[in-house]
Short mmCIF file of C-alpha atoms in Angstrom, two decimals:
data_model
loop_
_atom_site.label_atom_id
_atom_site.label_comp_id
_atom_site.label_asym_id
_atom_site.label_seq_id
_atom_site.Cartn_x
_atom_site.Cartn_y
_atom_site.Cartn_z
CA MET Z 1 -0.15 -0.32 0.26
CA ALA Z 2 1.71 3.14 -0.99
CA VAL Z 3 1.59 6.09 1.14
CA ILE Z 4 1.07 9.29 -0.52
CA ARG Z 5 1.73 12.35 1.62
CA GLU Z 6 0.64 15.69 1.28
CA GLN Z 7 3.77 17.93 1.23
CA ASP Z 8 4.81 14.81 -2.16
CA LEU Z 9 1.53 16.47 -3.96
CA VAL Z 10 1.86 19.73 -3.36
CA GLN Z 11 5.64 20.46 -4.49
CA SER Z 12 5.24 17.90 -7.39
CA ILE Z 13 2.07 20.16 -8.68
CA ALA Z 14 4.18 22.90 -8.28
CA ASP Z 15 7.31 21.83 -10.06
CA ALA Z 16 4.81 21.27 -13.05
CA PHE Z 17 2.99 24.29 -13.65
CA GLN Z 18 6.87 25.83 -13.36
CA TYR Z 19 8.01 23.56 -15.99
CA ILE Z 20 5.00 23.65 -18.20
CA SER Z 21 4.91 27.16 -18.94
CA TYR Z 22 9.15 27.03 -20.40
CA PHE Z 23 8.71 23.01 -21.81
CA HIS Z 24 6.96 22.21 -24.53
CA PRO Z 25 6.16 18.75 -24.89
CA VAL Z 26 8.64 16.92 -27.30
CA ASP Z 27 6.65 15.94 -29.35
CA TYR Z 28 5.06 18.54 -30.16
CA VAL Z 29 7.94 20.71 -30.53
CA ARG Z 30 9.01 18.07 -33.56
CA ALA Z 31 6.05 18.35 -35.09
CA LEU Z 32 5.64 21.79 -35.11
CA GLY Z 33 9.60 21.00 -36.96
CA ALA Z 34 7.80 19.31 -38.95
CA ALA Z 35 5.15 21.65 -40.04
CA TRP Z 36 7.52 24.70 -40.48
CA GLU Z 37 9.04 22.01 -42.84
CA ARG Z 38 6.83 21.32 -45.64
CA GLU Z 39 5.28 24.83 -45.16
CA GLU Z 40 4.79 26.81 -48.74
CA SER Z 41 2.58 29.88 -47.67
CA PRO Z 42 5.76 32.42 -46.15
CA ALA Z 43 3.18 34.06 -43.91
CA ALA Z 44 2.52 30.79 -42.42
CA ARG Z 45 5.96 29.75 -42.26
CA ASP Z 46 7.16 33.17 -40.34
CA ALA Z 47 5.21 32.82 -37.75
CA ILE Z 48 5.39 29.18 -37.43
CA ALA Z 49 9.23 30.05 -37.20
CA GLN Z 50 8.46 32.85 -34.53
CA ILE Z 51 6.51 30.02 -32.35
CA LEU Z 52 9.57 27.78 -32.66
CA THR Z 53 12.66 30.30 -31.31
CA ASN Z 54 9.98 31.79 -28.70
CA SER Z 55 9.84 28.17 -27.58
CA ARG Z 56 13.60 27.42 -27.76
CA LEU Z 57 13.79 30.63 -25.51
CA CYS Z 58 11.66 29.88 -23.17
CA ALA Z 59 12.84 26.75 -22.74
CA GLU Z 60 16.57 28.80 -21.92
CA GLY Z 61 15.45 31.68 -19.71
CA ARG Z 62 13.07 29.38 -18.45
CA ARG Z 63 10.43 31.48 -18.45
CA PRO Z 64 6.54 31.39 -20.88
CA ILE Z 65 5.55 30.22 -23.15
CA CYS Z 66 2.44 32.40 -23.61
CA GLN Z 67 1.78 35.12 -21.63
CA ASP Z 68 -1.66 33.63 -20.64
CA THR Z 69 -0.55 31.42 -18.53
CA GLY Z 70 -3.74 29.28 -18.09
CA ILE Z 71 -5.80 28.43 -15.41
CA ALA Z 72 -4.96 24.84 -13.73
CA VAL Z 73 -6.53 22.24 -14.98
CA VAL Z 74 -5.55 18.32 -13.56
CA PHE Z 75 -6.88 15.51 -13.57
CA LEU Z 76 -6.51 12.94 -10.70
CA LYS Z 77 -6.16 9.04 -11.54
CA VAL Z 78 -6.41 8.12 -7.70
CA GLY Z 79 -5.55 4.27 -7.38
CA MET Z 80 -8.17 2.09 -4.82
CA ASP Z 81 -4.95 1.44 -2.76
CA VAL Z 82 -3.70 4.59 -1.77
CA ARG Z 83 -3.44 6.53 2.68
CA TRP Z 84 -3.23 9.57 2.21
CA ASP Z 85 -0.48 11.17 4.93
CA ALA Z 86 -2.76 14.19 4.73
CA ALA Z 87 -4.15 16.71 6.13
CA MET Z 88 -5.62 18.41 3.41
CA SER Z 89 -8.10 17.74 1.06
CA LEU Z 90 -7.07 16.29 -2.70
CA GLN Z 91 -8.14 20.09 -4.17
CA GLU Z 92 -6.36 22.11 -0.84
CA MET Z 93 -2.87 19.65 -2.41
CA VAL Z 94 -3.55 20.76 -5.73
CA ASP Z 95 -4.72 24.61 -4.99
CA GLU Z 96 -1.26 24.81 -2.71
CA GLY Z 97 0.80 23.83 -5.82
CA VAL Z 98 -0.66 25.87 -7.95
CA ARG Z 99 -0.62 28.19 -5.60
CA ARG Z 100 3.44 27.69 -4.80
CA ALA Z 101 3.61 27.14 -8.76
CA TYR Z 102 2.26 31.02 -9.53
CA LEU Z 103 3.68 33.31 -7.50
CA HIS Z 104 6.84 31.67 -8.03
CA PRO Z 105 9.86 34.52 -7.63
CA ASP Z 106 12.28 33.88 -10.44
CA ASN Z 107 9.15 32.99 -12.59
CA LYS Z 108 5.71 34.45 -11.71
CA LEU Z 109 3.34 33.44 -13.84
CA ARG Z 110 0.16 35.46 -14.68
CA ALA Z 111 -3.19 34.90 -12.17
CA SER Z 112 -6.38 35.65 -14.83
CA VAL Z 113 -8.83 33.29 -12.48
CA LEU Z 114 -10.85 35.31 -11.18
CA LEU Z 115 -13.71 34.43 -8.80
CA ASP Z 116 -17.31 35.48 -8.78
CA PRO Z 117 -17.89 35.15 -12.47
CA ALA Z 118 -20.96 36.62 -13.55
CA GLY Z 119 -20.94 39.72 -10.86
CA ALA Z 120 -17.69 41.45 -9.27
CA ARG Z 121 -14.93 39.14 -11.68
CA CYS Z 122 -12.39 39.60 -8.62
CA ASN Z 123 -8.76 38.54 -9.77
CA SER Z 124 -7.66 36.10 -6.58
CA ARG Z 125 -4.35 37.21 -7.32
CA ASP Z 126 -2.85 32.97 -7.47
CA ASN Z 127 -4.39 31.55 -9.98
CA THR Z 128 -6.77 29.29 -8.20
CA PRO Z 129 -8.79 27.51 -7.65
CA ALA Z 130 -7.89 24.51 -9.50
CA VAL Z 131 -10.12 22.89 -11.99
CA VAL Z 132 -9.74 18.93 -11.31
CA HIS Z 133 -11.04 15.64 -12.33
CA TYR Z 134 -10.91 12.48 -10.32
CA GLU Z 135 -11.02 9.48 -11.17
CA ILE Z 136 -10.85 6.18 -8.73
CA VAL Z 137 -8.52 3.31 -10.31
CA PRO Z 138 -8.12 0.39 -9.47
CA GLY Z 139 -4.35 0.43 -7.48
CA ASP Z 140 -1.98 1.41 -5.58
CA GLY Z 141 -0.90 4.77 -7.18
CA VAL Z 142 -1.02 8.43 -7.99
CA GLU Z 143 -1.37 9.40 -12.07
CA VAL Z 144 -1.78 12.89 -12.55
CA ILE Z 145 -2.24 15.19 -15.60
CA CYS Z 146 -1.22 19.10 -15.28
CA ALA Z 147 -2.43 20.98 -17.98
CA ALA Z 148 -2.60 24.79 -18.61
CA LYS Z 149 -5.60 26.29 -20.74
CA GLY Z 150 -5.04 29.84 -22.22
CA GLY Z 151 -8.81 31.59 -22.73
CA GLY Z 152 -7.68 32.00 -26.43
CA SER Z 153 -8.59 28.72 -27.48
CA GLU Z 154 -11.08 27.02 -24.24
CA ASN Z 155 -13.19 30.62 -24.99
CA LYS Z 156 -13.00 28.56 -28.85
CA ALA Z 157 -14.71 25.68 -27.43
CA ARG Z 158 -17.45 24.21 -29.53
CA MET Z 159 -20.72 21.68 -28.48
CA ALA Z 160 -23.02 19.66 -29.90
CA MET Z 161 -25.62 17.00 -30.24
CA LEU Z 162 -26.34 15.74 -32.84
CA ASN Z 163 -28.24 13.50 -34.93
CA PRO Z 164 -27.86 9.89 -34.30
CA SER Z 165 -27.69 9.62 -38.32
CA ASP Z 166 -26.05 13.01 -38.87
CA SER Z 167 -21.61 13.11 -39.99
CA ILE Z 168 -19.12 13.51 -36.69
CA ALA Z 169 -16.65 14.83 -39.78
CA ASP Z 170 -19.68 17.26 -41.73
CA TRP Z 171 -19.97 18.79 -38.72
CA VAL Z 172 -16.06 19.81 -37.27
CA LEU Z 173 -15.67 20.80 -40.99
CA ARG Z 174 -18.75 23.44 -40.85
CA THR Z 175 -17.38 24.46 -36.54
CA VAL Z 176 -13.49 24.66 -37.79
CA PRO Z 177 -13.38 27.54 -39.63
CA THR Z 178 -15.99 29.54 -36.43
CA LEU Z 179 -13.43 29.82 -34.38
CA GLY Z 180 -10.68 32.29 -36.40
CA ALA Z 181 -7.95 32.47 -35.38
CA GLY Z 182 -7.91 33.29 -32.35
CA TRP Z 183 -7.14 30.15 -30.51
CA CYS Z 184 -3.71 30.33 -32.88
CA PRO Z 185 -3.68 27.76 -34.71
CA PRO Z 186 -1.35 25.06 -35.78
CA GLY Z 187 -2.03 23.65 -32.43
CA ILE Z 188 -4.50 19.71 -31.61
CA LEU Z 189 -8.19 19.16 -31.88
CA GLY Z 190 -9.76 16.69 -29.22
CA LEU Z 191 -13.11 15.42 -29.44
CA GLY Z 192 -15.60 14.33 -27.16
CA ILE Z 193 -18.21 11.77 -28.36
CA GLY Z 194 -21.17 10.36 -26.59
CA GLY Z 195 -22.02 9.90 -23.43
CA THR Z 196 -24.04 12.96 -22.79
CA PRO Z 197 -23.17 16.74 -22.71
CA GLU Z 198 -21.04 16.78 -19.88
CA LYS Z 199 -18.73 13.63 -21.03
CA ALA Z 200 -17.80 14.76 -23.89
CA ALA Z 201 -16.42 17.98 -23.15
CA LEU Z 202 -14.63 15.79 -20.49
CA MET Z 203 -13.45 13.76 -22.99
CA ALA Z 204 -12.33 16.30 -24.81
CA LYS Z 205 -10.40 17.83 -22.81
CA GLU Z 206 -8.57 14.71 -21.48
CA ALA Z 207 -8.10 13.72 -25.37
CA LEU Z 208 -5.37 16.54 -25.70
CA MET Z 209 -3.21 15.38 -22.51
CA ALA Z 210 -2.16 12.39 -24.99
CA PRO Z 211 0.91 12.67 -27.13
CA VAL Z 212 0.98 13.38 -30.65
CA ASP Z 213 1.54 10.64 -32.50
CA ILE Z 214 -1.08 11.25 -35.79
CA GLN Z 215 2.21 10.34 -37.89
CA ASP Z 216 2.33 6.75 -36.20
CA VAL Z 217 -1.10 6.62 -37.05
CA ARG Z 218 -0.46 7.14 -40.90
CA GLN Z 219 2.13 4.71 -40.52
CA LYS Z 220 -0.54 2.06 -39.53
CA ALA Z 221 -2.18 3.05 -42.34
CA ALA Z 222 0.55 2.48 -44.60
CA GLY Z 223 1.69 -0.54 -44.07
CA GLY Z 224 -1.59 -2.04 -44.57
CA ALA Z 225 -2.55 -2.71 -40.62
CA THR Z 226 -6.86 -2.17 -39.74
CA LEU Z 227 -7.11 1.30 -38.29
CA THR Z 228 -10.12 1.00 -36.01
CA ARG Z 229 -12.87 3.89 -36.74
CA ILE Z 230 -11.34 6.08 -34.55
CA GLU Z 231 -8.51 5.65 -35.96
CA GLU Z 232 -9.48 6.19 -39.88
CA LEU Z 233 -11.98 8.91 -37.92
CA ARG Z 234 -8.27 10.71 -37.50
CA LEU Z 235 -6.95 10.23 -40.15
CA GLU Z 236 -9.70 11.83 -42.54
CA LEU Z 237 -10.40 14.85 -40.00
CA MET Z 238 -6.78 16.10 -39.80
CA ASP Z 239 -6.80 15.66 -43.45
CA LYS Z 240 -9.71 17.71 -44.74
CA VAL Z 241 -9.46 20.45 -41.30
CA ASN Z 242 -5.41 20.90 -43.17
CA ALA Z 243 -7.18 21.60 -46.65
CA LEU Z 244 -9.44 23.79 -45.34
CA GLY Z 245 -5.85 25.93 -45.79
CA ILE Z 246 -6.70 28.17 -42.65
CA GLY Z 247 -3.00 27.50 -42.01
CA ALA Z 248 -0.62 29.18 -38.49
CA GLN Z 249 -2.28 32.39 -37.29
CA GLY Z 250 -5.35 31.78 -39.78
CA LEU Z 251 -2.69 33.89 -42.46
CA GLY Z 252 -3.42 30.45 -45.41
CA GLY Z 253 -1.44 27.70 -45.51
CA LEU Z 254 -0.94 23.86 -45.90
CA THR Z 255 -0.94 23.59 -41.65
CA THR Z 256 -4.02 24.03 -39.10
CA VAL Z 257 -3.55 21.12 -37.03
CA LEU Z 258 -0.92 18.88 -36.27
CA ASP Z 259 -2.82 16.23 -34.54
CA VAL Z 260 -6.98 15.30 -33.67
CA LYS Z 261 -7.10 13.09 -30.85
CA ILE Z 262 -10.67 11.23 -29.46
CA LEU Z 263 -11.77 9.83 -26.61
CA ASP Z 264 -15.31 8.25 -27.19
CA TYR Z 265 -18.12 6.06 -24.55
CA PRO Z 266 -21.40 4.87 -25.29
CA THR Z 267 -24.25 7.23 -24.93
CA HIS Z 268 -28.22 7.02 -25.29
CA ALA Z 269 -29.87 5.93 -28.53
CA ALA Z 270 -31.43 9.35 -29.08
CA SER Z 271 -28.05 10.84 -28.63
CA LEU Z 272 -24.60 11.49 -30.57
CA PRO Z 273 -23.06 14.45 -27.98
CA VAL Z 274 -20.60 15.46 -29.69
CA ALA Z 275 -17.35 18.02 -28.09
CA LEU Z 276 -14.73 20.02 -29.29
CA ILE Z 277 -11.43 21.48 -28.01
CA PRO Z 278 -8.58 22.75 -29.56
CA ASN Z 279 -5.13 23.50 -28.00
CA CYS Z 280 -3.11 26.06 -29.14
CA ALA Z 281 0.40 26.77 -30.17
CA ALA Z 282 1.49 26.93 -26.42
CA THR Z 283 0.69 23.29 -26.37
CA ARG Z 284 1.04 22.44 -22.21
CA HIS Z 285 0.31 19.83 -20.04
CA LEU Z 286 2.44 16.90 -18.43
CA HIS Z 287 2.44 13.04 -17.33
CA PHE Z 288 2.99 12.24 -13.34
CA ARG Z 289 2.55 9.76 -11.26
CA LEU Z 290 3.74 9.14 -7.72
CA ASP Z 291 4.17 6.33 -5.53
CA GLY Z 292 5.47 7.22 -2.38
CA SER Z 293 8.06 7.07 -2.72
CA GLY Z 294 8.36 11.34 -3.08
CA PRO Z 295 7.93 14.10 -5.18
CA ALA Z 296 7.37 13.97 -8.59
CA GLN Z 297 11.57 13.64 -10.82
CA LEU Z 298 10.74 15.65 -13.40
CA GLU Z 299 13.51 15.01 -17.10
CA THR Z 300 14.88 18.34 -18.38
CA PRO Z 301 14.07 18.54 -22.08
CA ARG Z 302 17.80 18.54 -24.10
CA LEU Z 303 17.30 21.52 -26.69
CA GLU Z 304 18.65 18.91 -28.78
CA ASP Z 305 15.25 18.25 -29.01
CA TRP Z 306 14.14 22.11 -31.40
CA PRO Z 307 14.31 22.20 -34.89
CA ALA Z 308 17.74 24.65 -35.88
CA VAL Z 309 14.71 27.48 -36.23
CA THR Z 310 15.97 31.04 -35.87
CA TRP Z 311 13.67 34.30 -36.50
CA GLN Z 312 15.41 37.32 -36.47
CA PRO Z 313 13.68 40.45 -38.23
CA ASP Z 314 14.40 41.03 -41.68
CA SER Z 315 13.90 44.66 -42.10
CA GLU Z 316 15.41 44.20 -46.23
CA VAL Z 317 11.76 42.28 -45.84
CA ALA Z 318 10.04 44.21 -43.72
CA ARG Z 319 8.85 48.25 -43.32
CA ARG Z 320 9.94 50.08 -40.34
CA VAL Z 321 7.76 52.07 -38.67
CA ASP Z 322 8.19 55.26 -36.40
CA LEU Z 323 5.01 54.72 -33.51
CA ASP Z 324 6.11 58.31 -32.58
CA ARG Z 325 5.80 59.83 -35.50
CA LEU Z 326 2.64 58.11 -37.23
CA THR Z 327 0.71 59.54 -39.48
CA ARG Z 328 -3.45 58.60 -40.70
CA GLU Z 329 -1.62 59.05 -44.58
CA GLU Z 330 1.55 55.96 -42.88
CA VAL Z 331 -1.71 54.41 -42.46
CA ALA Z 332 -3.23 54.30 -45.40
CA SER Z 333 0.04 52.91 -47.12
CA TRP Z 334 0.24 49.91 -45.48
CA SER Z 335 -0.84 46.36 -47.49
CA PRO Z 336 -2.43 43.39 -46.86
CA GLY Z 337 -0.11 40.80 -45.41
CA GLN Z 338 2.96 43.67 -45.21
CA VAL Z 339 5.51 42.45 -42.83
CA LEU Z 340 6.15 45.77 -40.16
CA LEU Z 341 8.76 46.40 -37.47
CA LEU Z 342 7.31 48.71 -35.40
CA ASN Z 343 9.05 51.85 -32.91
CA GLY Z 344 8.90 53.80 -30.58
CA ARG Z 345 5.85 53.62 -27.99
CA MET Z 346 2.76 52.10 -27.70
CA LEU Z 347 -0.27 51.57 -25.75
CA THR Z 348 -2.18 48.95 -24.24
CA GLY Z 349 -5.27 47.65 -23.23
CA ARG Z 350 -7.46 45.00 -23.18
CA ASP Z 351 -10.98 43.72 -22.35
CA ALA Z 352 -11.34 46.02 -19.03
CA ALA Z 353 -9.91 48.65 -20.16
CA HIS Z 354 -11.24 49.21 -23.05
CA LYS Z 355 -14.68 48.45 -20.97
CA ARG Z 356 -14.14 52.19 -18.44
CA ILE Z 357 -12.89 53.63 -21.54
CA GLU Z 358 -16.35 53.27 -22.92
CA GLU Z 359 -17.96 54.56 -19.44
CA MET Z 360 -16.01 57.52 -18.48
CA LEU Z 361 -16.88 58.26 -22.50
CA HIS Z 362 -20.36 58.32 -21.48
CA ARG Z 363 -20.33 60.33 -18.90
CA GLY Z 364 -18.13 62.60 -20.31
CA ASP Z 365 -14.97 62.42 -18.70
CA PRO Z 366 -11.72 63.24 -19.47
CA LEU Z 367 -9.80 60.31 -20.48
CA PRO Z 368 -6.83 59.76 -18.82
CA VAL Z 369 -4.33 59.03 -21.63
CA ASP Z 370 -4.02 60.39 -24.92
CA PHE Z 371 -4.93 58.01 -27.92
CA THR Z 372 -4.54 60.04 -30.57
CA ASN Z 373 -2.29 59.35 -33.85
CA ARG Z 374 -1.36 56.34 -31.10
CA VAL Z 375 -1.67 52.60 -31.71
CA ILE Z 376 -2.93 50.60 -29.11
CA TYR Z 377 -1.28 46.93 -28.04
CA TYR Z 378 -3.64 44.40 -27.01
CA VAL Z 379 -1.41 42.40 -24.79
CA GLY Z 380 -1.70 41.84 -20.86
CA PRO Z 381 2.00 40.62 -19.51
CA VAL Z 382 3.78 38.27 -17.95
CA ASP Z 383 5.06 40.76 -14.23
CA PRO Z 384 8.87 40.62 -15.30
CA VAL Z 385 11.90 39.96 -13.58
CA ARG Z 386 15.41 40.39 -12.64
CA ASP Z 387 16.17 43.38 -15.66
CA GLU Z 388 12.92 42.24 -17.75
CA ALA Z 389 11.75 45.37 -18.70
CA VAL Z 390 7.92 43.12 -19.11
CA GLY Z 391 7.44 39.45 -18.48
CA PRO Z 392 6.26 37.13 -21.42
CA ALA Z 393 3.33 39.99 -23.79
CA GLY Z 394 2.12 38.01 -26.74
CA PRO Z 395 -0.99 39.68 -27.93
CA THR Z 396 -4.52 38.91 -27.05
CA THR Z 397 -7.58 37.84 -28.85
CA ALA Z 398 -8.78 41.11 -31.33
CA THR Z 399 -12.35 39.76 -31.66
CA ARG Z 400 -12.79 40.41 -27.84
CA MET Z 401 -13.20 43.94 -28.92
CA ASP Z 402 -14.05 44.48 -31.71
CA LYS Z 403 -16.98 46.01 -29.83
CA PHE Z 404 -14.94 48.76 -28.71
CA THR Z 405 -13.14 49.38 -31.91
CA ARG Z 406 -15.45 52.56 -33.32
CA MET Z 407 -16.01 54.09 -30.05
CA MET Z 408 -11.72 53.81 -30.29
CA LEU Z 409 -10.95 55.09 -33.02
CA GLU Z 410 -14.11 57.02 -33.51
CA GLN Z 411 -13.62 58.83 -30.17
CA THR Z 412 -9.93 58.59 -28.84
CA GLY Z 413 -8.18 59.66 -31.71
CA LEU Z 414 -6.79 56.17 -32.11
CA ILE Z 415 -5.35 55.17 -35.36
CA ALA Z 416 -4.24 51.60 -35.48
CA MET Z 417 -4.27 48.29 -33.39
CA VAL Z 418 -2.51 45.32 -32.72
CA GLY Z 419 -3.99 41.95 -31.24
CA LYS Z 420 -3.92 38.25 -32.26
CA GLY Z 421 -6.27 36.65 -34.78
CA GLU Z 422 -9.16 38.29 -37.43
CA ARG Z 423 -11.41 40.77 -37.16
CA GLY Z 424 -15.24 40.33 -36.75
CA PRO Z 425 -17.74 42.34 -39.42
CA ALA Z 426 -18.32 45.40 -36.80
CA ALA Z 427 -14.08 46.21 -36.46
CA ILE Z 428 -13.32 45.75 -40.52
CA ASP Z 429 -16.47 48.18 -41.17
CA ALA Z 430 -14.97 49.93 -38.43
CA ILE Z 431 -12.18 50.02 -39.78
CA ARG Z 432 -12.57 51.16 -43.21
CA GLU Z 433 -14.58 53.73 -42.34
CA ASN Z 434 -12.12 55.39 -40.77
CA GLY Z 435 -8.74 54.99 -42.53
CA SER Z 436 -7.55 52.94 -39.82
CA ALA Z 437 -5.74 49.74 -39.02
CA TYR Z 438 -5.13 47.16 -37.56
CA LEU Z 439 -1.74 44.73 -37.41
CA MET Z 440 -1.45 40.93 -36.47
CA ALA Z 441 1.62 39.49 -33.76
CA VAL Z 442 2.29 35.56 -33.72
CA GLY Z 443 0.33 33.95 -30.83
CA GLY Z 444 2.59 31.62 -28.90
CA ALA Z 445 6.16 33.82 -29.34
CA ALA Z 446 5.67 36.28 -25.87
CA TYR Z 447 8.75 35.85 -24.35
CA LEU Z 448 9.74 36.74 -28.59
CA VAL Z 449 8.01 39.31 -28.52
CA ALA Z 450 8.74 40.73 -24.94
CA LYS Z 451 13.16 40.87 -26.20
CA ALA Z 452 11.49 43.93 -28.59
CA ILE Z 453 9.96 45.76 -26.00
CA ARG Z 454 12.72 47.72 -23.79
CA SER Z 455 10.05 49.78 -21.07
CA ALA Z 456 7.34 49.38 -19.77
CA ARG Z 457 5.53 51.67 -17.30
CA VAL Z 458 1.44 51.84 -16.28
CA VAL Z 459 -0.36 54.60 -17.36
CA ALA Z 460 -3.49 53.81 -16.37
CA PHE Z 461 -6.29 51.77 -14.70
CA GLU Z 462 -3.30 50.21 -12.14
CA ASP Z 463 -5.85 48.48 -9.66
CA LEU Z 464 -6.66 46.20 -13.06
CA GLY Z 465 -3.01 45.05 -12.74
CA MET Z 466 -2.17 42.99 -15.63
CA GLU Z 467 -5.29 44.89 -17.71
CA ALA Z 468 -3.96 48.08 -16.89
CA ILE Z 469 -3.04 50.28 -20.01
CA TYR Z 470 0.95 50.70 -19.99
CA GLU Z 471 3.11 52.31 -22.08
CA PHE Z 472 5.71 49.73 -24.51
CA GLU Z 473 8.67 51.48 -26.01
CA VAL Z 474 9.40 49.07 -28.68
CA ARG Z 475 12.10 48.24 -30.50
CA ASP Z 476 11.58 46.34 -34.00
CA MET Z 477 8.52 44.40 -32.71
CA PRO Z 478 7.20 42.32 -35.52
CA VAL Z 479 3.71 42.30 -36.74
CA THR Z 480 1.34 41.39 -39.38
CA VAL Z 481 -0.38 44.24 -42.01
CA ALA Z 482 -4.00 41.52 -41.14
CA VAL Z 483 -6.90 44.58 -41.51
CA ASP Z 484 -6.29 47.60 -43.83
CA SER Z 485 -7.86 50.54 -44.52
CA ARG Z 486 -8.96 49.65 -47.56
CA GLY Z 487 -11.11 47.20 -45.02
CA THR Z 488 -9.07 43.61 -46.76
CA SER Z 489 -8.20 41.35 -44.14
CA VAL Z 490 -5.43 38.12 -44.84
CA HIS Z 491 -7.71 36.52 -42.35
CA VAL Z 492 -9.89 36.49 -45.52
CA THR Z 493 -7.96 35.87 -47.98
CA GLY Z 494 -5.46 33.52 -46.86
CA PRO Z 495 -7.46 30.50 -46.30
CA GLN Z 496 -8.98 31.25 -49.55
CA GLU Z 497 -6.23 31.04 -51.62
CA TRP Z 498 -4.43 28.49 -49.48
CA ARG Z 499 -7.85 25.90 -49.66
CA ALA Z 500 -8.40 27.20 -53.05
CA ARG Z 501 -4.08 25.51 -54.05
CA ILE Z 502 -4.44 22.60 -51.66
CA GLY Z 503 -7.84 21.96 -53.83
CA ARG Z 504 -8.82 19.67 -51.75
CA ILE Z 505 -12.79 21.00 -50.03
CA PRO Z 506 -14.66 23.74 -52.37
CA VAL Z 507 -14.31 27.05 -52.03
CA ALA Z 508 -17.55 29.36 -51.15
CA PRO Z 509 -17.65 31.58 -53.38
CA ALA Z 510 -17.41 35.52 -51.93
#
């Protein structure tokens, strides 16, 4: 009978969440490297290069892969013969481990968990409580999976109650294009089929915890072995989703997903529950086992496992922009898909800051910041450590700010925005009608972006923490013109072009 000590589980949880904040799973890195090798779209290839470079920098510097260090999700399979030497409950032990990980002084992680979600939405300050799933199984050990799931991919979860005669593949192919690019592809799709609605969603999440192994299934099929129905469906969805041409960061390309993971469960004769949850470019999970011998020993991956890909700003291809002298005329000269290197001072702001600005404008109060001819970056950075100006500071999903876009452009003097993913029709209309532009930074390259930020200071709404308005001074921060002043969106034109090039799925008429 194994005796699991309280401090061993707590320490193991803390170590695991620190570990996954800066180490990608090696299977994911290898799959991403293979995708970079075969990618033919220059924009997508550049985006993957930024993600791979960021991944290696994080592994070397022990800093977060993404500024959104996630909500803590823990799967526990507890052996029936285990005895606990503990005063805390399992939830309390997990939460204490998460608390230690997220408040670690050498690598403090961003606290994103809010209490009272339908009311005051107050930050818990330590990213607790975790979301914990328990299962009692035979044995005398404890199997643990720790995952950090960012909001950009979690917000794209989808669930449907299909008719038993409906095609699951057709539903997935209809659904994936509606996710946009805010989930930061290329990533992994988790699919849960059967059971009940909540069971399907849980299976979709748990499916994401398995290693990338679609290449093994493909080799099995090529060798003439008989595939299971689930394996057949995985290959079908893998090929068809990639044939959609969405590509890295939604810019159009050959690789949208690196794997499709599926779990299923028996269901009611009248039902076919299906849930889909994507994992983003910041795929973060780790599996360990406790057997009573002490805390988990986590093996450090070898840097040799990372592809030899190093992204550098290319001033011969990209156009340097002086943010301190930016004019509407210069913004109007930018073209869709053009790569820019931003230099000078930019402001930041996310949901909470935009909401507060909206309230101030409604009351007629003066704004604390002058946005005239300025650029705003949708970001909530990680706190800096040591000599950093700011911690990892990648973009957040731009569509969440769509409802504020017209207000910002027409009432504050703002002339451009930086975020990740696509913009919706209302935001694009506002951009076109105001001669503005939307610039896309690569989601999943937060530490790389932070290297371009030379100074940072809070200039408004300090009480909002990471959602305060900062002023960054940047040097050669890479962005792509995603929506130009005429309203052309590369998140529309790119996937259309590459879907047509791939030619496996008809392109709908414009």
